[in-house]
Tab-separated table of C-alpha atoms in Angstrom:
chain	number	residue	atom	x	y	z
X	141	MET	CA	0.000	0.000	0.000
X	142	ALA	CA	3.045	2.314	0.322
X	143	SER	CA	3.212	2.921	-3.417
X	144	GLU	CA	-0.433	3.904	-3.344
X	145	GLY	CA	0.214	6.635	-0.785
X	146	PRO	CA	-0.042	9.661	-3.112
X	147	LYS	CA	-3.142	8.272	-4.737
X	148	TRP	CA	-4.742	7.629	-1.317
X	149	ASP	CA	-3.845	11.126	-0.079
X	150	GLY	CA	-5.233	12.703	-3.218
X	151	LEU	CA	-8.497	10.784	-3.018
X	152	LEU	CA	-8.823	11.572	0.682
X	153	LYS	CA	-8.270	15.299	0.097
X	154	TRP	CA	-10.754	15.259	-2.788
X	155	SER	CA	-13.297	13.487	-0.594
X	156	LEU	CA	-12.892	15.991	2.251
X	157	SER	CA	-13.109	18.988	-0.082
X	158	HIS	CA	-16.443	17.749	-1.409
X	159	SER	CA	-17.891	16.488	1.855
X	160	ASP	CA	-19.850	19.694	2.485
X	161	GLY	CA	-21.992	19.098	-0.583
X	162	SER	CA	-21.062	22.468	-2.120
X	163	ARG	CA	-19.850	20.858	-5.341
X	164	PRO	CA	-21.403	18.178	-7.482
X	165	SER	CA	-20.158	14.682	-6.785
X	166	ARG	CA	-17.683	13.177	-9.235
X	167	ASN	CA	-18.287	9.708	-10.574
X	168	LEU	CA	-15.334	7.478	-9.702
X	169	SER	CA	-13.944	5.325	-12.439
X	170	GLU	CA	-14.270	1.591	-12.016
X	171	GLU	CA	-10.536	1.354	-11.345
X	172	ASP	CA	-10.669	4.034	-8.638
X	173	ARG	CA	-13.761	2.477	-7.100
X	174	LYS	CA	-12.076	-0.949	-6.935
X	175	TRP	CA	-8.924	0.537	-5.435
X	176	PHE	CA	-10.930	2.516	-2.893
X	177	MET	CA	-12.846	-0.567	-1.727
X	178	GLU	CA	-9.625	-2.561	-1.405
X	179	ALA	CA	-8.051	0.251	0.595
X	180	MET	CA	-11.021	0.444	2.946
X	181	GLN	CA	-10.999	-3.337	3.407
X	182	ALA	CA	-7.288	-3.292	4.214
X	183	GLN	CA	-7.864	-0.502	6.721
X	184	THR	CA	-10.611	-2.548	8.399
X	185	VAL	CA	-8.350	-5.604	8.605
X	186	ASP	CA	-5.613	-3.494	10.217
X	187	VAL	CA	-8.088	-2.148	12.765
X	188	VAL	CA	-9.320	-5.639	13.663
X	189	LYS	CA	-5.703	-6.794	14.046
X	190	ARG	CA	-5.018	-3.838	16.308
X	191	MET	CA	-8.050	-4.637	18.456
X	192	LYS	CA	-6.860	-8.234	18.837
X	193	GLU	CA	-3.545	-6.859	20.109
X	194	ILE	CA	-5.410	-4.619	22.541
X	195	THR	CA	-7.375	-7.629	23.785
X	196	LEU	CA	-4.119	-9.474	24.431
X	197	VAL	CA	-2.711	-6.481	26.317
X	198	MET	CA	-5.792	-6.067	28.484
X	199	GLN	CA	-6.125	-9.764	29.289
X	200	THR	CA	-2.492	-10.396	30.247
X	201	PRO	CA	-2.286	-10.767	34.064
X	202	GLU	CA	-0.286	-8.047	35.789
X	203	GLN	CA	1.993	-10.568	37.481
X	204	VAL	CA	2.955	-11.968	34.078
X	205	LEU	CA	3.798	-8.523	32.763
X	206	GLU	CA	5.742	-7.669	35.908
X	207	ALA	CA	7.691	-10.914	35.591
X	208	GLN	CA	8.723	-9.705	32.144
X	209	GLY	CA	10.112	-6.470	33.603
X	210	VAL	CA	7.080	-4.219	33.141
X	211	THR	CA	6.791	-1.784	36.077
X	212	SER	CA	3.563	-0.521	37.615
X	213	ALA	CA	4.064	2.831	35.851
X	214	ASP	CA	4.556	1.023	32.560
X	215	LEU	CA	1.364	-0.895	33.208
X	216	GLU	CA	-0.673	2.285	33.492
X	217	ASP	CA	0.754	3.548	30.196
X	218	LEU	CA	0.233	0.171	28.608
X	219	TYR	CA	-3.410	0.036	29.602
X	220	SER	CA	-4.212	3.634	28.685
X	221	ILE	CA	-2.085	4.400	25.614
X	222	GLY	CA	-1.524	0.875	24.343
X	223	GLY	CA	-5.004	-0.415	25.036
X	224	LEU	CA	-7.992	1.612	26.113
X	225	VAL	CA	-7.501	4.906	24.315
X	226	PRO	CA	-7.475	3.461	20.786
X	227	LEU	CA	-10.098	0.873	21.663
X	228	LEU	CA	-12.599	3.396	22.992
X	229	GLY	CA	-11.838	5.577	20.002
X	230	TYR	CA	-12.941	2.758	17.697
X	231	LEU	CA	-16.382	2.905	19.343
X	232	LYS	CA	-16.794	6.245	17.545
X	233	SER	CA	-15.641	4.991	14.149
X	234	SER	CA	-17.655	5.993	11.092
X	235	HIS	CA	-17.867	2.311	10.119
X	236	ALA	CA	-20.567	0.249	11.818
X	237	GLY	CA	-18.526	-2.939	11.596
X	238	ILE	CA	-15.644	-1.367	13.511
X	239	ARG	CA	-17.963	0.094	16.154
X	240	ALA	CA	-19.525	-3.350	16.654
X	241	LYS	CA	-16.130	-5.074	16.816
X	242	ALA	CA	-14.842	-2.557	19.353
X	243	ALA	CA	-17.831	-3.265	21.592
X	244	GLU	CA	-17.095	-6.987	21.290
X	245	VAL	CA	-13.524	-6.390	22.465
X	246	VAL	CA	-14.753	-4.334	25.418
X	247	THR	CA	-17.093	-7.186	26.351
X	248	THR	CA	-14.211	-9.658	26.233
X	249	ILE	CA	-11.804	-7.661	28.378
X	250	VAL	CA	-14.260	-6.562	31.093
X	251	GLN	CA	-16.205	-9.808	31.509
X	252	ASN	CA	-15.605	-11.096	35.053
X	253	ASN	CA	-12.564	-8.803	35.283
X	254	PRO	CA	-12.930	-6.111	37.966
X	255	ARG	CA	-9.575	-4.523	37.086
X	256	SER	CA	-10.540	-4.004	33.442
X	257	GLN	CA	-13.995	-2.792	34.487
X	258	GLN	CA	-12.366	-0.160	36.665
X	259	LEU	CA	-9.982	0.953	33.909
X	260	VAL	CA	-12.786	1.279	31.358
X	261	MET	CA	-14.894	3.252	33.825
X	262	GLU	CA	-11.959	5.552	34.640
X	263	ALA	CA	-11.380	6.102	30.925
X	264	ASN	CA	-15.038	7.159	30.578
X	265	GLY	CA	-15.720	4.163	28.383
X	266	LEU	CA	-19.343	3.841	29.466
X	267	GLU	CA	-20.273	7.077	27.669
X	268	PRO	CA	-19.597	5.979	24.046
X	269	LEU	CA	-21.138	2.586	24.781
X	270	LEU	CA	-24.310	4.250	26.025
X	271	SER	CA	-24.347	6.509	22.971
X	272	ASN	CA	-24.091	3.528	20.623
X	273	PHE	CA	-26.656	1.567	22.610
X	274	THR	CA	-29.277	4.295	22.603
X	275	SER	CA	-28.850	6.075	19.273
X	276	ASP	CA	-26.776	4.132	16.755
X	277	SER	CA	-28.527	3.631	13.420
X	278	ASP	CA	-27.253	0.042	13.138
X	279	VAL	CA	-29.124	-2.466	15.336
X	280	THR	CA	-26.098	-4.784	15.438
X	281	VAL	CA	-23.973	-1.974	16.868
X	282	ARG	CA	-26.696	-1.225	19.426
X	283	THR	CA	-26.876	-4.893	20.410
X	284	LYS	CA	-23.092	-5.241	20.761
X	285	ALA	CA	-22.924	-2.032	22.803
X	286	LEU	CA	-25.643	-3.330	25.130
X	287	GLY	CA	-23.717	-6.575	25.573
X	288	ALA	CA	-20.585	-4.594	26.492
X	289	ILE	CA	-22.536	-2.441	28.961
X	290	SER	CA	-23.995	-5.545	30.583
X	291	SER	CA	-20.525	-7.039	31.091
X	292	LEU	CA	-19.086	-3.705	32.234
X	293	ILE	CA	-21.607	-3.018	35.008
X	294	ARG	CA	-22.202	-6.589	36.180
X	295	HIS	CA	-20.989	-6.969	39.793
X	296	ASN	CA	-19.766	-3.369	39.468
X	297	LYS	CA	-21.652	-1.019	41.798
X	298	PRO	CA	-20.150	2.215	40.423
X	299	GLY	CA	-21.025	1.004	36.928
X	300	ILE	CA	-24.627	0.251	37.899
X	301	ALA	CA	-24.953	3.662	39.559
X	302	ALA	CA	-23.592	5.405	36.460
X	303	PHE	CA	-25.960	3.433	34.236
X	304	ARG	CA	-28.951	4.423	36.348
X	305	LEU	CA	-27.920	8.107	36.368
X	306	ALA	CA	-27.583	8.016	32.573
X	307	ASN	CA	-31.280	7.076	32.308
X	308	GLY	CA	-30.340	3.526	31.419
X	309	TYR	CA	-33.716	2.041	32.364
X	310	ALA	CA	-35.489	4.250	29.833
X	311	ALA	CA	-33.023	3.085	27.177
X	312	LEU	CA	-33.762	-0.529	28.107
X	313	ARG	CA	-37.488	0.131	27.755
X	314	ASP	CA	-36.897	1.467	24.255
X	315	ALA	CA	-34.814	-1.618	23.434
X	316	LEU	CA	-37.727	-3.865	24.398
X	317	GLY	CA	-39.768	-2.183	21.671
X	318	SER	CA	-37.301	-3.291	19.003
X	319	LYS	CA	-38.283	-5.977	16.509
X	320	ASN	CA	-34.833	-7.541	16.818
X	321	VAL	CA	-35.228	-10.540	19.157
X	322	ARG	CA	-31.514	-10.676	20.013
X	323	PHE	CA	-31.638	-7.049	21.117
X	324	GLN	CA	-34.778	-7.783	23.150
X	325	ARG	CA	-33.169	-10.797	24.856
X	326	LYS	CA	-30.088	-8.840	25.919
X	327	ALA	CA	-32.248	-6.017	27.270
X	328	LEU	CA	-34.502	-8.405	29.212
X	329	ASN	CA	-31.547	-10.264	30.704
X	330	LEU	CA	-29.946	-7.032	31.906
X	331	ILE	CA	-33.258	-5.805	33.353
X	332	GLN	CA	-33.703	-9.056	35.280
X	333	TYR	CA	-30.159	-8.794	36.651
X	334	LEU	CA	-30.567	-5.164	37.713
X	335	LEU	CA	-33.905	-5.814	39.442
X	336	HIS	CA	-32.441	-8.838	41.205
X	337	GLU	CA	-29.472	-6.823	42.464
X	338	ASN	CA	-31.536	-3.739	43.385
X	339	ASN	CA	-35.063	-4.679	44.415
X	340	SER	CA	-35.890	-1.018	45.055
X	341	ASP	CA	-35.614	-0.429	41.291
X	342	CYS	CA	-38.855	-2.358	40.803
X	343	SER	CA	-40.765	0.860	41.408
X	344	VAL	CA	-38.779	2.553	38.628
X	345	ALA	CA	-39.553	-0.347	36.312
X	346	VAL	CA	-43.259	-0.079	37.072
X	347	GLU	CA	-43.293	3.688	36.457
X	348	LEU	CA	-41.687	3.123	33.075
X	349	GLY	CA	-44.323	0.546	32.125
X	350	PHE	CA	-42.108	-2.536	32.201
X	351	PRO	CA	-44.792	-4.965	33.489
X	352	ARG	CA	-47.110	-4.466	30.507
X	353	ILE	CA	-44.208	-4.646	28.024
X	354	MET	CA	-42.902	-7.839	29.655
X	355	MET	CA	-46.356	-9.403	29.606
X	356	HIS	CA	-46.571	-8.687	25.907
X	357	LEU	CA	-43.148	-10.290	25.343
X	358	ALA	CA	-44.184	-13.309	27.440
X	359	SER	CA	-46.261	-14.293	24.403
X	360	SER	CA	-43.412	-13.799	21.930
X	361	ASP	CA	-42.765	-16.369	19.219
X	362	ASP	CA	-39.146	-16.553	20.428
X	363	THR	CA	-38.679	-19.038	23.275
X	364	GLU	CA	-35.748	-17.190	24.872
X	365	VAL	CA	-37.608	-13.877	24.800
X	366	ARG	CA	-40.619	-15.504	26.513
X	367	GLU	CA	-38.436	-17.027	29.220
X	368	ALA	CA	-36.525	-13.784	29.816
X	369	ALA	CA	-39.799	-11.833	30.067
X	370	LEU	CA	-41.179	-14.344	32.597
X	371	ARG	CA	-37.987	-14.071	34.667
X	372	GLY	CA	-38.352	-10.287	34.711
X	373	LEU	CA	-41.982	-10.527	35.838
X	374	LEU	CA	-40.953	-12.980	38.537
X	375	GLU	CA	-38.447	-10.412	39.843
X	376	LEU	CA	-41.249	-7.851	40.038
X	377	THR	CA	-43.264	-10.215	42.262
X	378	ARG	CA	-40.464	-9.998	44.830
X	379	ASP	CA	-41.376	-6.342	45.188
X	380	LYS	CA	-45.013	-7.345	45.698
X	381	ALA	CA	-43.971	-9.804	48.392
X	382	ALA	CA	-42.167	-6.961	50.151
X	383	GLY	CA	-45.476	-5.167	50.605
X	384	THR	CA	-45.771	-3.001	47.501
X	385	SER	CA	-48.005	-3.489	44.488
X	386	SER	CA	-45.831	-3.710	41.376
X	387	LEU	CA	-48.205	-6.000	39.496
X	388	ASN	CA	-51.567	-5.408	41.158
X	389	ASN	CA	-52.942	-3.266	38.357
X	390	GLU	CA	-51.921	-5.880	35.818
X	391	ASP	CA	-53.073	-8.998	37.684
X	392	GLU	CA	-56.028	-9.886	35.449
X	393	LYS	CA	-54.049	-9.309	32.263
X	394	LEU	CA	-51.202	-11.393	33.650
X	395	ARG	CA	-53.600	-14.190	34.618
X	396	GLN	CA	-54.898	-14.349	31.050
X	397	ILE	CA	-51.379	-14.491	29.612
X	398	LEU	CA	-50.230	-17.188	32.032
X	399	GLN	CA	-53.364	-19.215	31.371
X	400	GLY	CA	-52.654	-18.937	27.666
X	401	ARG	CA	-49.132	-20.271	28.198
X	402	ILE	CA	-50.532	-23.107	30.359
X	403	ASN	CA	-52.961	-24.041	27.577
X	404	ASP	CA	-50.144	-24.095	25.014
X	405	ILE	CA	-47.881	-26.147	27.291
X	406	SER	CA	-50.704	-28.624	27.936
X	407	LEU	CA	-50.801	-29.426	24.229
X	408	MET	CA	-47.082	-30.216	24.003
X	409	GLY	CA	-45.762	-33.702	23.463
X	410	PRO	CA	-43.037	-35.172	25.729
X	411	GLU	CA	-40.183	-33.974	23.522
X	412	ASP	CA	-41.448	-30.390	23.271
X	413	LEU	CA	-42.285	-30.422	26.964
X	414	GLY	CA	-38.703	-31.324	27.782
X	415	ALA	CA	-37.376	-28.474	25.642
X	416	ALA	CA	-39.767	-26.033	27.356
X	417	ARG	CA	-38.826	-27.124	30.882
X	418	GLU	CA	-37.628	-23.695	32.060
X	419	GLU	CA	-40.685	-21.962	30.640
X	420	TRP	CA	-43.260	-24.156	32.387
X	421	GLN	CA	-41.309	-23.938	35.624
X	422	LEU	CA	-41.354	-20.138	35.352
X	423	VAL	CA	-45.074	-20.119	34.541
X	424	ASP	CA	-45.853	-22.250	37.592
X	425	SER	CA	-43.585	-20.169	39.876
X	426	LEU	CA	-45.101	-16.921	38.646
X	427	TRP	CA	-48.648	-18.199	39.064
X	428	ASN	CA	-47.860	-19.376	42.587
X	429	ALA	CA	-46.180	-16.055	43.479
X	430	CYS	CA	-49.061	-13.940	42.145
X	431	TYR	CA	-52.077	-15.990	43.265
X	432	ASP	CA	-50.777	-18.008	46.219
X	433	GLU	CA	-51.777	-21.301	44.637
X	434	PRO	CA	-50.164	-23.842	42.324
X	435	SER	CA	-50.946	-23.563	38.638
X	436	SER	CA	-53.145	-26.065	36.843
X	437	LEU	CA	-49.949	-27.536	35.392
X	438	ARG	CA	-49.605	-29.432	38.659
X	439	GLU	CA	-53.148	-30.762	38.493
X	440	LYS	CA	-52.488	-31.965	34.963
X	441	GLY	CA	-49.274	-33.658	36.077
X	442	LEU	CA	-47.161	-31.693	33.613
X	443	LEU	CA	-44.486	-30.494	36.009
X	444	ALA	CA	-42.608	-33.791	35.750
X	445	LEU	CA	-41.731	-35.434	32.485
X	446	PRO	CA	-42.813	-39.057	31.957
X	447	GLY	CA	-40.441	-41.420	33.724
X	448	GLU	CA	-38.739	-38.713	35.840
X	449	ASP	CA	-40.163	-40.132	39.091
X	450	ALA	CA	-39.050	-43.701	38.335
X	451	LEU	CA	-35.874	-45.013	39.944
X	452	PRO	CA	-32.922	-45.357	37.577
X	453	PRO	CA	-32.039	-48.928	36.552
X	454	ASP	CA	-29.613	-50.730	38.862
X	455	VAL	CA	-26.790	-51.213	36.391
X	456	ALA	CA	-23.721	-50.509	38.517
X	457	SER	CA	-24.536	-53.062	41.229
X	458	LYS	CA	-24.440	-55.874	38.703
X	459	ILE	CA	-20.929	-54.902	37.700
X	460	PHE	CA	-19.534	-53.910	41.093
X	461	GLU	CA	-21.158	-56.516	43.324
X	462	PRO	CA	-19.537	-57.143	46.736
X	463	PRO	CA	-17.734	-60.519	46.764
X	464	LEU	CA	-20.078	-62.157	49.292
X	465	ARG	CA	-23.129	-60.976	47.360
X	466	ALA	CA	-21.673	-62.312	44.130
X	467	PHE	CA	-21.216	-65.812	45.572
X	468	ALA	CA	-24.493	-65.894	47.500
X	469	PRO	CA	-27.282	-68.012	45.988
X	470	ASN	CA	-29.823	-66.122	43.950
X	471	PRO	CA	-33.232	-66.421	45.718
X	472	SER	CA	-35.129	-66.687	42.449
X	473	SER	CA	-32.800	-69.365	41.135
X	474	SER	CA	-33.047	-71.268	44.475
X	475	LYS	CA	-36.826	-71.390	44.189
X	476	LYS	CA	-36.549	-72.582	40.640
X	477	SER	CA	-34.056	-75.249	41.713
X	478	SER	CA	-36.369	-76.454	44.507
X	479	SER	CA	-39.235	-76.911	42.105
X	480	GLU	CA	-36.993	-78.853	39.781
X	481	LYS	CA	-35.905	-81.146	42.669
X	482	LYS	CA	-39.515	-82.034	43.420
X	483	GLU	CA	-40.066	-83.038	39.853
X	484	THR	CA	-36.821	-85.075	39.489
X	485	PRO	CA	-35.269	-86.318	42.785
X	486	LEU	CA	-31.503	-86.360	42.863
X	487	LEU	CA	-30.024	-89.598	44.314
X	488	LEU	CA	-26.681	-88.960	45.984
X	489	GLY	CA	-26.017	-92.477	47.412
X	490	LEU	CA	-26.476	-96.159	46.476
X	491	GLY	CA	-30.026	-97.233	45.944
X	492	PRO	CA	-31.741	-99.833	48.290
X	493	SER	CA	-31.489	-103.553	47.479
X	494	PRO	CA	-34.502	-105.300	45.944
X	495	GLY	CA	-35.324	-107.018	49.233
X	496	GLU	CA	-35.212	-103.797	51.153
X	497	SER	CA	-37.447	-102.155	48.571
X	498	GLN	CA	-40.051	-104.909	49.012
X	499	ALA	CA	-39.836	-104.663	52.814
X	500	GLN	CA	-40.317	-100.930	52.677
X	501	GLY	CA	-43.251	-101.435	50.346
X	502	ASN	CA	-44.967	-103.959	52.824
X	503	PRO	CA	-45.851	-102.271	56.174
X	504	ASN	CA	-46.558	-105.670	57.826
X	505	ALA	CA	-43.117	-107.055	57.105
X	506	SER	CA	-41.028	-107.774	60.250
């Protein structure tokens, strides 16, 4: 690409000079168009390679780096200049694919990693993620950003507080209205986690209309969306148990939806019932939590799959029998042997002489 430098610079300058729309656009020749696309592809590949290097930097344990002679001061520079600064900058790229990839890298480095979570928070990394999550025109970028946010704030109290202050719950509500089921699932899973960690947020969820939205999604065609919606509703019942009324105004609507799910589950065959195990368990738990009684799934015997209550076959004992048990007579075979003895007596000694047989046959013989 070095030999193409002047051509690239010229095309870039031409592009910038016409970016304000003040001049009519020039039609690129087929050769220029092909070169431009190849250049952009090469640039994207270089960016992805760079992000892989950043991932390696951020995931290398500090003790490993220190063992290689990297000081604590070097570590700070390494994380900021060599890792986070360019990575967070890629979240603002003009290319949707790069923005999505950058969010993926953030997810990887902060997942279950408190140190990386802290560094990203200190570098103000939550801000561009929130911007992409709430307002990006590409739904894939929004979904990836939401995944990164979820990993960043999980088990991270300062992160959760910052998310709440940034009106994160309202953004999650908007995400639930998307037609993209993957986006919906990620939003529902984060909502359930946040409500579980902060039960007091149930009131916020109710004010924003989450119960009605979740009830609607509990009838989704997507199994995972239905299950995630039911889990969220179940979290809201914890608030009801604490003495408030998160779902009271929606009780009748919820009853109808749950009854509809019960009717659908009742029509399932054994195989489908096994695949829907979590869903019917959630339906029963939610019914019990809301109405203080078991669901009709119990009456219909659908809470246990056929054969689940039966004892497993005793296979191991036949192979690993204790020595004494192995040599002991089998009761069933002993009974069988006894019956056979009655039918055909077994003579172990010499038989009686003919005279003795006649004497035994005549009771008056002396």
